[in-house]
Amino acid sequence: MCLADAGNGLRGTDFVSTWPSGIHVGAGWNRALTRERGSGMGGEFKTKGVNVLLGPVVGPAGRVVLNGRNWEGFSSDPYLSGALVHETVSAVQAAGVITSTKHYIANEQETNRMPSSDTESVSSNIDDKTMHEVPFQDAVHAGSGNIMCSYNRVNNSYGCANSKALNGVLKTELGFQGWVVSDWGAQHAGGAAALAGMDVAMPSGDALWASHLVEAVTNGSVPEARVDDMVIRTIASWYQMGQDQDFPKPGAGMASNLMEPHQIVDARNTSFRSTLLDGAVEGHVLAKNIRNALPLERPKMVSIFGYSAKNPDRNNPSNGLSPWLFGAESFNWAEFAAGFLGWAGPTGKTAIAFNGTIYSGGGSGATSQSLLSSPFDALAQQAYDDGTALFWDFTSGEPAVNPMSDACLVFGNAYATEGADRPSIRDDYTDGLIKHVAERCNNTVVIFHNAGIRLVDQFVDNPNVTGLIFAHLPGEASGRALVSLLYGASNPSGKLPYTVARNESDYAVLGPDRPRGMFERFPQSNFTEGVFVDYRHFDAHNITPRYPFGFGLSYTTFNYSRLSVQKAADADFAEYPTGQVVEGGQKDLWDVLVDVSADVTNTGAVDGAEVAQLYVGIPAEGAPVRQLRGFEKPFLNASTTETVRFGLTRRDLSVWDVVAQKWQLVRGEYTVEVGGSSRDLPLVGKFRI
């Protein structure tokens, strides 16, 4: 079997697509489009002879704001992330490719993620309740054939040798039927890992597995039935996806050296070009738009500034390790290699990719670019078509600015990569560039390609900053998508899959925990905040964000009305589920208990899509004020109305009971809120259980 990276597209080969990254998909809030993306990616992996797609990512789950890999996942909210991982797993596996949902579990920082010298990996010390509030359940419910165990320790036991996590939660409670593979180099025990539930060692098990596993069975340390179970689980997924029938040879389309003559296997399917563009469009979030700055209408003069507007100077594979291979073409290669490859040098020092726009983050989750549209490429074409005078400066932090510009576009980015956590969530250079341009141009629009949360309070209140777009990581259609939005061919519909704070101190957990004191050789990270991450933390502490979770502007306006909350007919409201365990947990966890509907009206003059969001307040002690429990994204023509419907399941309404070790449907009055963001919820209803 061939296992290959990653959850945003096939890495390290030619003639594949650069799909929007996880964070961009999360900002799209679109189940159907997420499923199309999964189908397209799955088809490309299959064409290239890849049996197992090493993704999607739901861990890290966004606990640590500065985590270098948050961009690979969908959101800091478990419901949104769970809904999108379900669609991804279902679609990729329908295409005949096994998904390896990762990284299980509590993998929330890159700092000390692996043992080095005499220091162990960080231990994620997580309580039972919080451990159950993660999206892996949704991936298992969708039938993910593989789960990847993570580098970190979980409550001081390595993730790939943690029987509670693997045998207890995953294989017993959640009814996982597939196989567990180690992250590359995450295995630190032989017989203990086998007994704990790990099934396959990667990249090589020679030191701890292989003949040693034979020896462990021979001497009675590991039951032969455990090895049978490993084989059955692995081969079962191979049969389930139909890989025994007309599947390409493993890695058939992936040349080992792209610099030598090789057979071209073009995995790209033209049927998915619209999916790539639509996905790129919908993951852009318009956060500020005053004085009708956008959309642009055939401007006479546009000035472009900033390092993230153009393509990197090189997009060219080379033999061996290279920036192209790991999504670091625009970044400092020496710094990247120090963090990811372990080369000598400083890591986590630079917040931005100076050398061009970014299409994905860096590391094993990076994409391989075969075709790219940068913002500048697309803007130049639009200017040519419109007869617009176009001026630019990609290098200066204090550029000359023509005051006659109809609009000034400033492009920055926030880079992130596997192997190092981010140094900050803002940088002085880019903030200084924006303020410099805004002092000289009264219509300054800022665009960030951000592989994570990016603070904007240094400049966003400047009245000359008329527009702000979080462009995330759009994939290969980046420039075409942005121009479509800037010029009004597309109406923005993205919403933030995280909260943008005013200050770093507003977040529950900003940066990673580091070794200190008596635990210097055994780093500890205590998840004392529990489930209160992102907007749940902001709500609990009454902190006003700059832009709330679920927020995003449009070129039109929407109104909400006619909320209806009804208990489902013949629904069972028993305190605990009673169904048999299936993939994802007890079967009746997925029964719909309450039906909610609301009307959404486009009250403006422009056709557009709106993400209608439903939040539930569960009357349990210590529960968040509200938690996302539904979303729909209707496209509405101007002045039209559509009814959106949400089905609340037993799991949606339950909390984990640490004593009963089951999901509990607590007694009391539940609150239902519906609206356009976590802080804009005009419709409020209640029901009692």
XYZ file of C-alpha atoms in Angstrom:
689
model
C 0.000 0.000 0.000
C 1.096 3.553 -0.746
C 0.534 6.179 1.966
C 1.079 9.799 0.925
C 0.675 13.364 2.201
C -1.691 15.081 2.736
C -5.076 16.567 3.575
C -4.772 19.565 1.220
C -3.619 17.719 -1.898
C -0.989 15.219 -3.000
C 2.508 16.415 -2.073
C 5.837 15.824 -3.791
C 4.690 15.040 -7.309
C 3.673 16.759 -10.535
C 0.348 17.171 -12.349
C -1.811 17.483 -9.252
C -4.005 20.319 -7.967
C -3.263 22.728 -5.147
C -6.504 22.606 -3.177
C -7.589 25.213 -0.629
C -6.098 24.315 2.755
C -8.138 23.209 5.751
C -8.442 26.666 7.323
C -9.731 28.023 4.008
C -12.330 25.260 3.786
C -13.377 26.053 7.352
C -13.874 29.708 6.407
C -16.154 28.588 3.589
C -18.680 26.910 5.947
C -19.959 24.896 2.987
C -20.680 21.180 3.407
C -21.432 20.507 -0.268
C -18.300 22.287 -1.496
C -16.209 20.460 1.106
C -17.562 17.180 -0.203
C -16.716 18.149 -3.796
C -13.177 19.008 -2.693
C -12.876 15.580 -1.064
C -14.074 13.869 -4.225
C -11.597 15.770 -6.366
C -8.669 15.131 -4.034
C -9.574 11.472 -3.632
C -9.648 11.029 -7.400
C -6.186 12.541 -7.780
C -4.699 10.340 -5.055
C -6.226 7.245 -6.655
C -4.988 8.149 -10.139
C -1.467 8.435 -8.753
C -1.719 5.035 -7.038
C -2.085 6.254 -3.442
C -4.051 3.889 -1.201
C -4.059 6.115 1.890
C -4.457 9.896 1.972
C -2.662 11.126 5.101
C -5.405 13.488 6.209
C -7.716 15.214 6.921
C -6.589 17.023 10.071
C -8.774 17.670 13.116
C -5.904 17.675 15.602
C -4.552 20.221 16.334
C -7.997 21.553 17.160
C -6.935 25.182 17.579
C -6.338 25.196 21.340
C -2.960 26.965 20.987
C -3.419 30.058 18.829
C 0.239 30.068 17.719
C 0.262 26.393 16.732
C 2.190 25.968 13.489
C -0.296 23.444 12.099
C -3.685 25.002 12.847
C -3.992 25.866 9.153
C -4.209 22.171 8.225
C -7.405 21.792 10.254
C -10.770 23.394 9.594
C -11.643 25.377 12.694
C -11.149 25.998 16.401
C -14.744 24.875 16.917
C -15.329 21.113 17.257
C -18.769 21.130 15.628
C -17.689 22.993 12.487
C -14.531 20.925 12.237
C -16.510 17.730 12.788
C -19.069 18.534 10.119
C -16.379 19.260 7.520
C -14.212 16.255 8.406
C -17.289 14.053 8.005
C -17.844 15.367 4.476
C -14.156 15.026 3.609
C -13.807 11.456 4.865
C -17.013 10.355 3.156
C -16.061 11.879 -0.186
C -12.423 10.757 -0.305
C -13.352 7.200 0.609
C -16.225 7.159 -1.896
C -13.486 7.809 -4.479
C -11.748 4.633 -3.306
C -8.972 6.101 -1.140
C -8.581 5.454 2.600
C -8.420 8.537 4.818
C -5.957 8.725 7.702
C -7.621 11.230 10.014
C -4.988 12.789 12.258
C -3.391 13.482 14.739
C -4.984 11.448 17.507
C -5.169 12.926 20.155
C -4.611 16.254 22.029
C -1.845 17.176 19.570
C -1.921 20.927 20.204
C 1.611 22.326 19.846
C 4.712 21.849 17.710
C 7.121 22.935 20.441
C 8.612 19.755 21.967
C 6.347 17.641 19.795
C 9.029 14.936 19.515
C 11.631 13.675 21.970
C 15.088 15.142 21.484
C 18.321 14.434 23.328
C 17.264 13.776 26.918
C 13.878 15.556 26.698
C 10.613 13.709 26.092
C 7.713 14.915 23.958
C 5.273 17.315 25.561
C 2.520 15.670 27.589
C -0.981 16.918 26.849
C -2.677 16.563 30.213
C -6.329 16.506 29.300
C -9.375 15.608 31.363
C -11.905 12.997 30.295
C -14.652 15.494 29.478
C -12.488 17.678 27.253
C -11.053 14.638 25.487
C -14.541 13.751 24.293
C -15.240 17.218 22.873
C -13.141 16.640 19.761
C -14.099 15.997 16.113
C -12.495 12.536 15.808
C -15.901 11.073 16.661
C -17.306 12.598 13.458
C -14.484 11.110 11.383
C -15.111 7.650 12.833
C -18.850 8.084 12.281
C -18.082 8.844 8.630
C -16.147 5.561 8.433
C -12.529 6.764 8.304
C -10.522 3.633 7.485
C -7.431 4.840 9.309
C -6.527 7.009 12.289
C -2.997 8.338 12.830
C -1.722 8.423 16.414
C 0.248 11.514 17.336
C 3.742 12.495 18.489
C 2.800 13.943 21.861
C 2.251 12.142 25.112
C -1.303 12.005 26.456
C -1.403 12.270 30.248
C 2.283 11.251 30.223
C 1.844 8.169 28.028
C 2.945 8.383 24.368
C -0.028 8.712 22.041
C 0.862 5.616 20.014
C 1.149 3.528 23.185
C -1.810 4.910 25.114
C -4.304 2.108 25.667
C -6.975 4.382 27.147
C -6.972 6.559 24.023
C -6.611 3.785 21.414
C -8.249 0.679 22.860
C -10.593 2.442 25.253
C -11.976 5.527 23.525
C -11.259 4.891 19.851
C -11.742 1.161 19.318
C -14.277 0.395 22.047
C -16.329 3.486 22.837
C -16.317 4.903 19.293
C -16.471 1.518 17.579
C -13.559 2.282 15.242
C -13.217 -0.595 12.743
C -10.100 0.528 10.872
C -6.392 0.534 11.674
C -4.168 2.864 13.647
C -0.901 3.983 12.051
C 1.868 5.833 13.843
C 2.865 9.283 12.754
C 6.302 9.101 11.155
C 8.687 8.448 14.048
C 5.966 8.516 16.729
C 6.452 4.911 17.817
C 8.527 4.574 20.995
C 7.605 1.067 22.142
C 7.194 -2.364 20.596
C 5.028 -4.795 22.523
C 3.511 -1.983 24.579
C 2.366 -0.144 21.445
C 0.903 -3.364 20.037
C -1.030 -4.050 23.221
C -2.173 -0.427 23.404
C -3.850 -0.650 19.995
C -1.353 0.589 17.385
C -1.639 -1.532 14.240
C 0.942 -0.302 11.711
C 4.359 1.312 12.232
C 5.571 4.050 9.897
C 7.928 4.761 8.276
C 9.845 1.711 9.472
C 9.376 -0.565 12.435
C 12.715 -2.319 12.280
C 13.906 -1.142 15.687
C 10.760 -1.890 17.685
C 8.381 -3.849 15.437
C 9.022 -6.352 12.619
C 11.120 -9.279 13.929
C 10.691 -7.961 17.464
C 6.928 -8.313 17.092
C 7.465 -11.918 16.011
C 9.622 -12.411 19.081
C 6.954 -10.842 21.316
C 4.333 -13.274 20.004
C 6.709 -16.218 20.367
C 7.534 -15.443 23.994
C 3.915 -14.714 24.864
C 4.283 -10.961 25.442
C 1.802 -10.144 22.658
C -1.088 -12.524 21.849
C -1.109 -13.856 18.298
C -4.734 -12.698 18.101
C -3.540 -9.095 18.453
C -1.396 -9.470 15.316
C -4.327 -11.102 13.513
C -6.413 -8.087 14.525
C -3.798 -5.715 13.058
C -3.862 -7.541 9.742
C -7.644 -7.868 9.594
C -8.197 -4.176 10.323
C -5.686 -3.115 7.668
C -6.786 -5.433 4.904
C -10.480 -4.835 5.645
C -10.191 -1.152 4.726
C -8.328 -2.131 1.550
C -11.248 -4.347 0.527
C -13.874 -1.856 1.717
C -12.562 0.848 -0.619
C -12.422 -1.596 -3.518
C -8.657 -1.374 -3.770
C -8.495 -5.052 -4.731
C -10.236 -4.176 -8.015
C -8.597 -2.132 -10.785
C -6.603 0.076 -8.415
C -3.329 1.450 -9.821
C -0.091 -0.026 -8.550
C 1.074 1.674 -5.344
C 2.630 5.018 -6.232
C 2.303 4.323 -9.955
C 2.025 8.017 -10.849
C 4.616 9.343 -8.415
C 8.111 9.431 -9.869
C 10.821 9.033 -7.234
C 12.882 11.740 -8.942
C 11.028 14.387 -10.916
C 14.327 15.613 -12.376
C 14.763 12.396 -14.359
C 12.691 11.309 -17.363
C 9.448 9.765 -16.101
C 5.996 8.834 -17.259
C 3.512 11.673 -16.945
C 0.390 10.731 -15.018
C -1.867 13.784 -15.035
C -4.237 13.285 -12.108
C -6.059 16.589 -12.534
C -9.704 16.332 -13.551
C -11.106 19.331 -15.409
C -14.511 18.617 -13.862
C -13.157 19.986 -10.584
C -11.730 23.283 -11.860
C -14.908 25.037 -10.753
C -14.581 23.381 -7.328
C -11.048 24.744 -6.990
C -12.207 28.261 -7.907
C -15.397 28.189 -5.840
C -13.486 26.836 -2.862
C -10.905 29.598 -3.193
C -13.631 32.252 -3.419
C -15.677 31.074 -0.449
C -12.777 30.875 2.006
C -12.064 34.612 1.730
C -13.604 36.579 4.604
C -14.475 40.250 4.132
C -14.041 41.794 7.584
C -14.202 45.534 6.839
C -15.736 47.490 3.964
C -16.538 51.178 4.504
C -17.396 54.041 2.130
C -18.264 51.486 -0.573
C -14.600 50.679 -1.022
C -15.507 47.316 -2.505
C -16.330 46.137 -5.033
C -14.055 48.059 -7.375
C -15.658 49.425 -10.525
C -13.250 49.970 -13.412
C -10.855 52.184 -11.408
C -8.597 54.594 -13.297
C -5.541 53.811 -11.181
C -4.688 51.041 -8.713
C -1.464 50.792 -6.707
C -0.327 47.455 -5.284
C 2.048 47.019 -2.348
C 3.377 44.152 -0.298
C 5.402 40.968 -0.610
C 2.381 38.648 -0.742
C 0.949 39.950 -4.012
C 3.254 38.143 -6.411
C 4.351 34.549 -6.932
C 7.569 33.365 -5.318
C 10.556 33.657 -7.621
C 10.763 29.899 -7.987
C 8.220 27.107 -8.338
C 10.405 24.271 -9.483
C 10.901 20.785 -8.069
C 14.419 19.586 -7.523
C 15.857 16.267 -6.484
C 15.915 15.625 -2.752
C 14.783 17.988 -0.015
C 13.697 21.368 -1.339
C 11.428 24.326 -0.537
C 9.065 23.182 -3.316
C 8.652 19.808 -1.653
C 7.520 21.318 1.653
C 5.641 24.509 0.747
C 8.473 26.824 1.772
C 9.190 28.574 -1.534
C 8.241 31.964 -0.082
C 9.734 31.399 3.355
C 13.230 31.368 4.821
C 14.464 27.889 3.828
C 17.174 27.699 6.489
C 14.683 28.517 9.237
C 12.119 26.102 7.861
C 14.662 23.281 7.624
C 15.817 23.877 11.186
C 12.286 23.407 12.486
C 11.006 20.652 10.235
C 14.140 18.741 9.237
C 16.164 19.303 12.393
C 19.006 21.155 10.706
C 21.107 23.510 12.800
C 19.715 26.989 13.220
C 16.969 29.052 14.872
C 13.295 28.170 14.447
C 10.033 30.023 14.948
C 11.613 33.463 14.529
C 9.937 34.787 11.391
C 6.189 35.466 11.218
C 5.844 36.053 7.482
C 6.900 34.637 4.134
C 8.765 37.577 2.571
C 9.389 36.069 -0.837
C 5.906 35.881 -2.326
C 2.325 34.867 -1.773
C 1.481 31.592 -0.027
C -0.928 28.956 -1.294
C -0.572 26.614 1.687
C 1.442 26.423 4.884
C 4.636 24.392 5.203
C 5.587 20.859 6.127
C 4.001 17.501 5.387
C 0.614 19.146 4.844
C 1.914 21.401 2.056
C 0.702 21.170 -1.520
C 2.681 20.691 -4.731
C 2.071 23.527 -7.158
C 1.638 22.594 -10.813
C -0.338 25.686 -11.834
C -0.794 28.946 -9.956
C -2.684 32.222 -10.168
C -1.188 34.896 -7.913
C -3.102 38.039 -6.922
C -0.807 40.212 -9.038
C -1.211 37.976 -12.104
C -4.985 38.238 -11.918
C -4.992 41.946 -11.094
C -2.749 42.714 -14.046
C -5.113 40.863 -16.366
C -8.124 42.714 -14.940
C -6.336 46.053 -15.277
C -5.494 45.231 -18.890
C -9.128 44.438 -19.640
C -10.358 47.631 -17.929
C -7.614 49.965 -19.163
C -6.595 50.675 -15.557
C -3.213 52.217 -14.790
C -1.412 49.785 -12.495
C 1.596 50.528 -10.278
C 3.311 48.284 -7.745
C 6.116 47.871 -5.226
C 6.601 44.430 -3.698
C 9.821 45.084 -1.810
C 9.771 48.375 0.104
C 8.377 48.773 3.602
C 7.958 52.496 2.939
C 7.004 52.719 -0.737
C 6.189 55.838 -2.710
C 2.397 56.132 -2.963
C 0.623 57.976 -5.773
C -2.133 59.992 -4.059
C -4.240 59.869 -7.228
C -4.760 56.123 -6.848
C -8.423 55.159 -6.794
C -7.465 52.247 -4.553
C -4.298 51.000 -2.877
C -4.115 47.263 -2.226
C -1.676 46.101 0.480
C -0.828 42.391 0.577
C 0.664 40.717 3.639
C 0.708 37.177 4.971
C 1.031 35.165 8.157
C 3.079 32.033 7.543
C 2.915 28.832 9.560
C 4.579 25.464 9.225
C 4.899 22.075 10.816
C 7.927 21.767 13.078
C 7.700 25.157 14.779
C 4.999 27.198 16.433
C 4.453 30.722 15.155
C 6.438 33.513 16.863
C 3.501 35.948 16.904
C 0.053 36.692 15.522
C 1.106 40.029 14.043
C 4.350 41.558 12.784
C 5.720 45.086 12.895
C 6.959 45.108 9.310
C 3.577 44.445 7.721
C 1.681 46.667 10.169
C 4.164 49.449 9.403
C 3.730 48.980 5.655
C -0.057 49.202 5.976
C 0.076 52.347 8.106
C 2.589 53.949 5.742
C 0.334 53.394 2.718
C -2.837 54.411 4.585
C -1.280 57.746 5.547
C -0.919 58.520 1.822
C -3.938 56.768 0.291
C -7.489 57.357 1.509
C -8.798 54.090 0.054
C -6.453 51.379 1.343
C -7.648 47.773 1.168
C -5.640 45.190 3.132
C -5.466 41.527 2.104
C -3.870 38.907 4.349
C -2.990 35.389 3.275
C -3.076 34.008 6.793
C -2.204 30.480 7.871
C -3.807 31.166 11.241
C -5.238 33.971 13.319
C -3.850 37.428 12.531
C -4.452 40.469 14.759
C -5.242 43.779 13.047
C -5.752 46.341 15.819
C -2.545 48.213 14.979
C -4.176 49.656 11.854
C -7.763 48.575 11.302
C -9.400 51.642 12.899
C -7.532 53.997 10.554
C -10.315 55.642 8.486
C -8.160 55.345 5.374
C -8.124 51.544 5.775
C -11.432 51.052 4.048
C -11.294 47.301 3.461
C -9.884 44.175 5.087
C -9.925 40.640 3.700
C -8.667 37.524 5.435
C -7.691 35.555 2.329
C -6.371 32.482 4.205
C -4.775 29.801 1.978
C -6.832 29.624 -1.226
C -4.879 27.087 -3.275
C -4.033 27.423 -6.943
C -6.969 29.703 -7.885
C -5.898 32.336 -5.347
C -5.556 35.328 -7.658
C -8.564 34.556 -9.826
C -10.738 34.147 -6.733
C -9.553 37.377 -5.132
C -10.110 39.477 -8.254
C -13.563 37.955 -8.647
C -14.362 39.225 -5.157
C -12.603 42.597 -5.419
C -14.459 43.472 -8.615
C -17.848 42.086 -7.606
C -18.135 39.116 -9.947
C -18.459 37.071 -6.746
C -20.123 38.162 -3.528
C -18.110 37.414 -0.350
C -19.709 34.674 1.750
C -16.865 33.413 3.952
C -17.106 33.526 7.741
C -14.332 33.328 10.318
C -13.746 29.793 11.650
C -12.010 31.344 14.678
C -12.155 34.539 16.751
C -9.957 37.554 15.979
C -9.122 39.227 19.286
C -8.094 42.787 20.002
C -5.085 41.709 22.069
C -2.947 38.607 22.443
C -3.924 38.372 26.108
C -7.580 37.877 25.188
C -7.052 34.244 24.172
C -7.313 31.335 26.597
C -4.070 29.775 25.326
C -1.885 31.938 23.083
C 1.391 30.037 22.815
C 2.830 26.611 23.548
C 3.922 25.359 26.931
C 7.687 24.978 27.330
C 9.838 22.790 29.592
C 10.510 24.363 32.950
C 11.290 23.580 36.556
C 11.233 20.008 37.770
C 9.612 18.917 34.482
C 12.304 20.396 32.227
C 13.064 16.993 30.705
C 9.398 15.986 30.728
C 7.447 18.959 29.306
C 3.900 19.283 30.595
C 0.929 21.066 29.054
C -2.111 21.209 31.322
C -5.409 21.728 29.505
C -6.896 23.613 32.450
C -9.190 25.679 30.215
C -11.136 22.529 29.319
C -13.610 23.139 26.515
C -13.374 26.934 26.871
C -11.381 27.640 23.715
C -11.939 30.454 21.210
C -15.438 31.995 21.315
C -16.481 29.806 24.251
C -13.666 31.437 26.247
C -14.572 34.938 25.021
C -18.225 34.408 25.988
C -17.365 32.967 29.408
C -15.151 35.937 30.305
C -17.250 38.601 28.553
C -14.358 39.619 26.294
C -15.270 41.730 23.276
C -13.481 40.435 20.177
C -12.388 42.508 17.218
C -14.185 40.069 14.905
C -16.251 37.252 16.442
C -16.316 33.606 15.459
C -18.622 33.132 12.485
C -18.343 36.768 11.329
C -18.046 37.838 7.711
C -19.425 40.668 5.564
C -21.223 40.520 2.224
C -22.054 43.008 -0.527
C -25.677 42.541 0.474
C -27.607 42.308 3.759
C -29.637 39.533 5.375
C -32.514 39.387 7.828
C -33.594 36.526 10.104
C -37.188 35.801 11.123
C -39.799 33.151 12.006
C -37.830 30.911 14.360
C -39.477 27.567 15.052
C -38.277 25.084 17.684
C -40.124 21.757 17.850
C -39.371 18.477 19.570
C -39.273 15.652 17.049
C -42.255 13.319 17.056
C -41.670 10.062 18.951
C -38.174 11.188 20.003
C -36.630 9.397 22.979
C -35.463 11.891 25.594
C -34.027 9.327 28.015
C -31.119 10.659 30.044
C -28.556 8.324 28.438
C -28.327 6.621 25.039
C -29.199 2.929 24.923
C -28.275 1.970 21.363
C -25.585 -0.467 20.326
C -22.121 0.864 19.506
C -21.597 1.543 15.801
C -18.884 3.547 14.069
C -18.897 6.846 15.950
C -20.444 5.651 19.196
C -23.843 4.496 20.346
C -26.289 4.486 17.460
C -28.958 6.675 19.033
C -26.487 9.519 19.576
C -27.286 10.452 16.000
C -31.090 10.490 16.421
C -32.663 13.901 15.790
C -34.508 15.063 18.902
C -35.342 18.686 18.076
C -36.177 20.357 14.764
C -35.344 24.026 14.302
C -36.151 26.259 11.339
C -35.808 29.942 10.504
C -36.317 32.207 7.523
C -33.371 34.038 5.971
C -34.096 36.946 3.627
C -31.692 38.753 1.308
C -32.692 42.342 2.030
C -30.125 43.944 -0.263
C -29.754 44.455 -3.997
C -27.050 41.849 -4.693
C -27.434 38.061 -4.931
C -25.371 36.232 -2.312
C -24.955 33.362 0.138
C -25.368 33.601 3.902
C -24.108 31.205 6.569
C -26.996 30.817 9.000
C -25.632 29.581 12.329
C -27.406 27.838 15.204
C -26.030 27.882 18.752
C -27.330 25.910 21.728
C -27.053 26.744 25.410
C -27.090 23.478 27.356
C -28.311 23.793 30.968
C -25.440 21.774 32.430
C -23.181 22.954 35.210
C -19.995 24.429 33.778
C -21.209 24.331 30.158
C -20.407 27.175 27.729
C -23.024 29.896 27.267
C -23.500 28.794 23.671
C -22.020 26.216 21.334
C -22.347 25.926 17.571
C -24.697 23.067 16.744
C -25.798 23.751 13.179
C -25.149 25.789 10.055
C -26.628 26.084 6.593
C -25.481 28.190 3.643
C -28.327 29.093 1.270
C -27.687 31.197 -1.832
C -30.356 33.883 -2.035
C -31.222 36.125 -4.937
C -31.930 39.728 -3.987
C -35.204 40.162 -2.050
C -35.831 36.424 -1.756
C -36.388 34.315 1.353
C -35.461 30.723 2.167
C -36.260 28.577 5.178
C -33.215 26.912 6.711
C -33.676 23.782 8.812
C -31.504 22.232 11.497
C -31.846 18.843 13.129
C -30.409 18.704 16.641
C -29.220 15.225 17.545
C -28.906 13.621 20.942
C -25.151 14.148 20.715
C -25.628 17.849 19.877
C -27.639 18.334 23.063
C -25.605 16.127 25.402
C -22.598 16.568 27.668
C -20.096 13.874 28.606
C -20.829 12.359 32.018
C -17.463 11.370 33.501
C -19.108 9.136 36.117
C -21.535 7.252 33.870
C -19.001 7.339 30.992
C -21.826 8.162 28.599
C -23.290 11.177 26.854
C -25.913 12.685 29.145
C -29.047 14.542 28.086
C -29.378 16.859 31.063
C -32.730 18.007 32.402
C -33.636 21.669 32.126
C -34.294 24.540 29.731
C -32.193 24.731 26.575
C -31.613 27.963 24.628
C -31.529 28.052 20.825
C -30.059 31.066 19.022
C -29.885 31.623 15.255
C -28.109 34.357 13.309
C -25.114 35.458 11.276
C -22.270 35.026 13.795
C -21.623 33.946 17.375
C -22.253 37.558 18.497
C -25.120 38.376 16.092
C -28.003 36.084 17.015
C -31.329 37.919 16.651
C -33.537 34.829 16.942
C -33.840 33.214 20.367
C -35.992 30.256 21.355
C -36.196 27.743 24.188
C -37.317 24.210 24.896
C -37.296 22.033 27.980
C -36.231 18.453 28.574
